[in-house]
Coordinates of C-alpha atoms in Angstrom, one line a residue:
X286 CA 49.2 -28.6 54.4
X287 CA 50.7 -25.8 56.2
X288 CA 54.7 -27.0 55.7
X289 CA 54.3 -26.8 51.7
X290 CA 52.5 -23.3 52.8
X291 CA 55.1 -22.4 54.1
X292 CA 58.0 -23.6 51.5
X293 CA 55.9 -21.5 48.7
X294 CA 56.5 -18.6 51.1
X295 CA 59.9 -18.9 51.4
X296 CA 60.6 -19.2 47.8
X297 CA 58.8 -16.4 46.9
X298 CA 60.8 -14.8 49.5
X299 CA 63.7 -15.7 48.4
X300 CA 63.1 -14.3 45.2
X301 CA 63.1 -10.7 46.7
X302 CA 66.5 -11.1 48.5
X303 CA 69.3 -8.8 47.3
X304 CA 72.6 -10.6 47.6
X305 CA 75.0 -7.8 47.7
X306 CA 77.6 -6.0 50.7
X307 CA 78.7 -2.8 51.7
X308 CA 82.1 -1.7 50.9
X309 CA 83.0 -4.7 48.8
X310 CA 85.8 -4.5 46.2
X311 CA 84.7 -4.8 42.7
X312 CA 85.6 -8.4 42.6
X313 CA 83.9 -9.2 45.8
X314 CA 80.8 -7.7 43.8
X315 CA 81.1 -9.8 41.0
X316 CA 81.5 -12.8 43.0
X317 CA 79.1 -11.7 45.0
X318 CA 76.7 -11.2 41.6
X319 CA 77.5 -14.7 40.4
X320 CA 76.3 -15.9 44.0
X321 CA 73.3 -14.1 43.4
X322 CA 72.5 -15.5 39.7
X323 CA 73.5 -19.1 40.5
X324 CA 71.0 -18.8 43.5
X325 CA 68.2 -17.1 41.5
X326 CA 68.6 -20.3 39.0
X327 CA 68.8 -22.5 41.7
X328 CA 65.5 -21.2 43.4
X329 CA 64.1 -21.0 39.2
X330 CA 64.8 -24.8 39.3
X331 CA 63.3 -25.6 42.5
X332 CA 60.2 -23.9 41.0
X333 CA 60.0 -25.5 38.0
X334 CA 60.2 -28.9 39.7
X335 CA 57.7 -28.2 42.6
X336 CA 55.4 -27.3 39.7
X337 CA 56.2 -30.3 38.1
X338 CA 55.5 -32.2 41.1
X339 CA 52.3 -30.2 41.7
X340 CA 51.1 -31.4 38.4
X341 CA 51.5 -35.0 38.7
X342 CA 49.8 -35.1 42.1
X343 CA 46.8 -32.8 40.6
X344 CA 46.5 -35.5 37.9
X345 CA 45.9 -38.3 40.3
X346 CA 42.5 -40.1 40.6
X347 CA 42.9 -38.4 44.8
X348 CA 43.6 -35.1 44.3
X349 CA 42.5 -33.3 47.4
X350 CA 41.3 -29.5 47.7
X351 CA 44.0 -28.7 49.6
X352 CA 46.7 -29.6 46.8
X353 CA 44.0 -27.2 44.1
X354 CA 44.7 -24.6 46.7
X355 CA 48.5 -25.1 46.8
X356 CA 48.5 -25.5 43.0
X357 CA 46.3 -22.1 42.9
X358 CA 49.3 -20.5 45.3
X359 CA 52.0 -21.7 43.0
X360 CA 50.5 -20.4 39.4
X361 CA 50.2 -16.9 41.9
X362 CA 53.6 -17.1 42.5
X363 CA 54.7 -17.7 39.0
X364 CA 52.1 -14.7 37.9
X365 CA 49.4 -16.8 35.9
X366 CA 45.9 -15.2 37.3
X367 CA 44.2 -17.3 35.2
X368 CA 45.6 -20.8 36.0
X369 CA 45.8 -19.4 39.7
X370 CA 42.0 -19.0 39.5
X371 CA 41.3 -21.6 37.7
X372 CA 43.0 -24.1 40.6
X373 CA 41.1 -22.2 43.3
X374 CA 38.0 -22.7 41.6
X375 CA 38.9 -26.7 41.2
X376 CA 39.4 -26.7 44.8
X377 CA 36.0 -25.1 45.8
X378 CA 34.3 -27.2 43.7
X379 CA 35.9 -30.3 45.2
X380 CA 35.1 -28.8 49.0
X381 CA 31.5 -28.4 47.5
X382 CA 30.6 -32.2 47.8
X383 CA 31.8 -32.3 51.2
X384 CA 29.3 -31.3 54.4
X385 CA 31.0 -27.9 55.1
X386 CA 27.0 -26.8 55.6
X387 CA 27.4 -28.8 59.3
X388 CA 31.1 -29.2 60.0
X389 CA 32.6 -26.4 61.5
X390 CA 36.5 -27.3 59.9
X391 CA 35.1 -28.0 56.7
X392 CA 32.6 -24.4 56.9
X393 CA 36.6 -22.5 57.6
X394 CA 38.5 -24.8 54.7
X395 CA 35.7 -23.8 52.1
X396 CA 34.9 -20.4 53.3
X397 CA 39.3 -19.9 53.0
X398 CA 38.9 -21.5 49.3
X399 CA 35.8 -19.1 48.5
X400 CA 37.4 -16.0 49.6
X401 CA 41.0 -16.7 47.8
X402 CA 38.3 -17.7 44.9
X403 CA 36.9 -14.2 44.9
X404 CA 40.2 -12.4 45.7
X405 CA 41.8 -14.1 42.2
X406 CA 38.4 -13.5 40.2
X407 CA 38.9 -9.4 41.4
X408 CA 42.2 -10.0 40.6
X409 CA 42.1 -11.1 37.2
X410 CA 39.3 -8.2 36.6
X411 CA 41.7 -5.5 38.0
X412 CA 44.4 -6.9 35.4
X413 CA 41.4 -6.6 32.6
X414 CA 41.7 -10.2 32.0
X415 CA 38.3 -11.0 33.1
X416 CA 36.1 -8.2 33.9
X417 CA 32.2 -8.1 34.4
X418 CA 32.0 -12.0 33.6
X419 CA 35.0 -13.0 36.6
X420 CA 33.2 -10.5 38.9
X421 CA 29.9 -11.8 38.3
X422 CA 30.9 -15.1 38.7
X423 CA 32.5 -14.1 42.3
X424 CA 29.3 -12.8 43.7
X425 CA 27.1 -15.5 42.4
X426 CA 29.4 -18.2 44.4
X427 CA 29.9 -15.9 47.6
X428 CA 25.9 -15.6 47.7
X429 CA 25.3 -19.3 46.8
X430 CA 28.1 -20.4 49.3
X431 CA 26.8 -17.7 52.0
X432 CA 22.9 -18.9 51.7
X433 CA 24.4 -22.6 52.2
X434 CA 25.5 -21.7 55.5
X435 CA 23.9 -19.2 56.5
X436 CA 22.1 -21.5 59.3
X437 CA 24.6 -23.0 61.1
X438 CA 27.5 -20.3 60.4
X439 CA 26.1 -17.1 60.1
X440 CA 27.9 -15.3 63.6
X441 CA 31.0 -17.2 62.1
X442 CA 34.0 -14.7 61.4
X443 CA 34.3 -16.4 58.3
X444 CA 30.7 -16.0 57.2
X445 CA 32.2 -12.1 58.2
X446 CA 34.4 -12.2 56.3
X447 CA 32.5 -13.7 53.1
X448 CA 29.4 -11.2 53.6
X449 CA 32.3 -8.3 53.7
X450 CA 33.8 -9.6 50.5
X451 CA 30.4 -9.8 49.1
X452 CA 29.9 -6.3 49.2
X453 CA 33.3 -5.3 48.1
X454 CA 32.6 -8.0 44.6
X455 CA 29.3 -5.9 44.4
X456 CA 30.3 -2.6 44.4
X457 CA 33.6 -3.7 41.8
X458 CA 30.8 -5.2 39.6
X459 CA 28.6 -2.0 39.7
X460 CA 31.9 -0.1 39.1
X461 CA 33.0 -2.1 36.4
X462 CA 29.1 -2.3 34.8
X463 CA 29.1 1.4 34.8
X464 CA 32.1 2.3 33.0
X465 CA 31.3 -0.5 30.6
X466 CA 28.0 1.6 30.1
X467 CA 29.8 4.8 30.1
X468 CA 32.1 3.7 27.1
X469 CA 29.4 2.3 25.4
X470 CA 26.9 5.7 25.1
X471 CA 26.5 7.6 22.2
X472 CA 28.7 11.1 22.1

């Protein structure tokens, strides 16, 4: 899955280029902004239709994790924290009835999924869209995921990596449970 990886990169790339010269006559700069706006629509268009595309295959009886994740990459592109976790959560759920416990390719594709999980539930609670409820969520699937594994994996970078995010989830709960507390005290 690393090639449609890589075309969501690009077009969010492309999204950030700035189509414009040095020294250009003003109507070199107005062609040059017409470029510019007929590409921005173009790229608009491919988005629209990859998302379209997206949809139909994430509606099929064999929707794999990996096409959650790439759906989950797509709504992040567009902006949508919600759908975008929503997809990442579809696709750890799916990974969850594989054997990632014993298989060491299958222990890195869910531990990925968990982590960009996480990462979208602190997301969504940075943007107050979620709050205590996302960030609770996060720990309670890093620490169920974590225990899981924590036989066969546990010198694992992943595993690392989870345990790390663990702590950071736990500390942005506490945070966020004591300014909730804060606000909520008498004067």
């Amino acid at each position: 899955m690393e090639a449609p990886d890589q075309l969501l990169s690009l077009l969010a790339m492309s999204k950030d280029l700035s189509y414009s010269s040095s020294n250009a006559t003003l109507d070199s700069v107005a062609a040059s902004s017409a470029a510019a706006a007929a590409r921005q629509r173009t790229c608009d268009q491919v988005m629209v239709l990859f998302g379209q595309l997206l949809k139909s295959v994430a509606n099929s009886p064999a929707c794999s994790p990996a096409v959650w994740g790439l759906f989950a990459k797509w709504y992040q592109l567009q902006g949508h924290l919600l759908s975008s976790q929503e997809a990442y959560l579809k696709q750890a759920r799916a990974l969850q009835s594989t054997a990632f416990k014993s298989d060491p390719e299958l222990f890195a594709t869910m531990a990925k999924a968990s982590i960009n999980l996480c990462r979208a539930y602190m997301a969504s609670a940075d943007a107050g869209q979620g709050g205590l409820r996302d960030l609770s969520s996060a720990r309670m699937h890093l620490r169920g995921v974590l225990k899981q594994c924590e036989d066969s994996f546990e010198g694992s970078e992943q595993y690392k990596e989870m345990q790390a995010l663990l702590q950071e989830v736990s500390e942005a709960e506490a945070a966020a449970l004591a300014a909730k507390r804060a606000a909520e005290a008498p004067v």
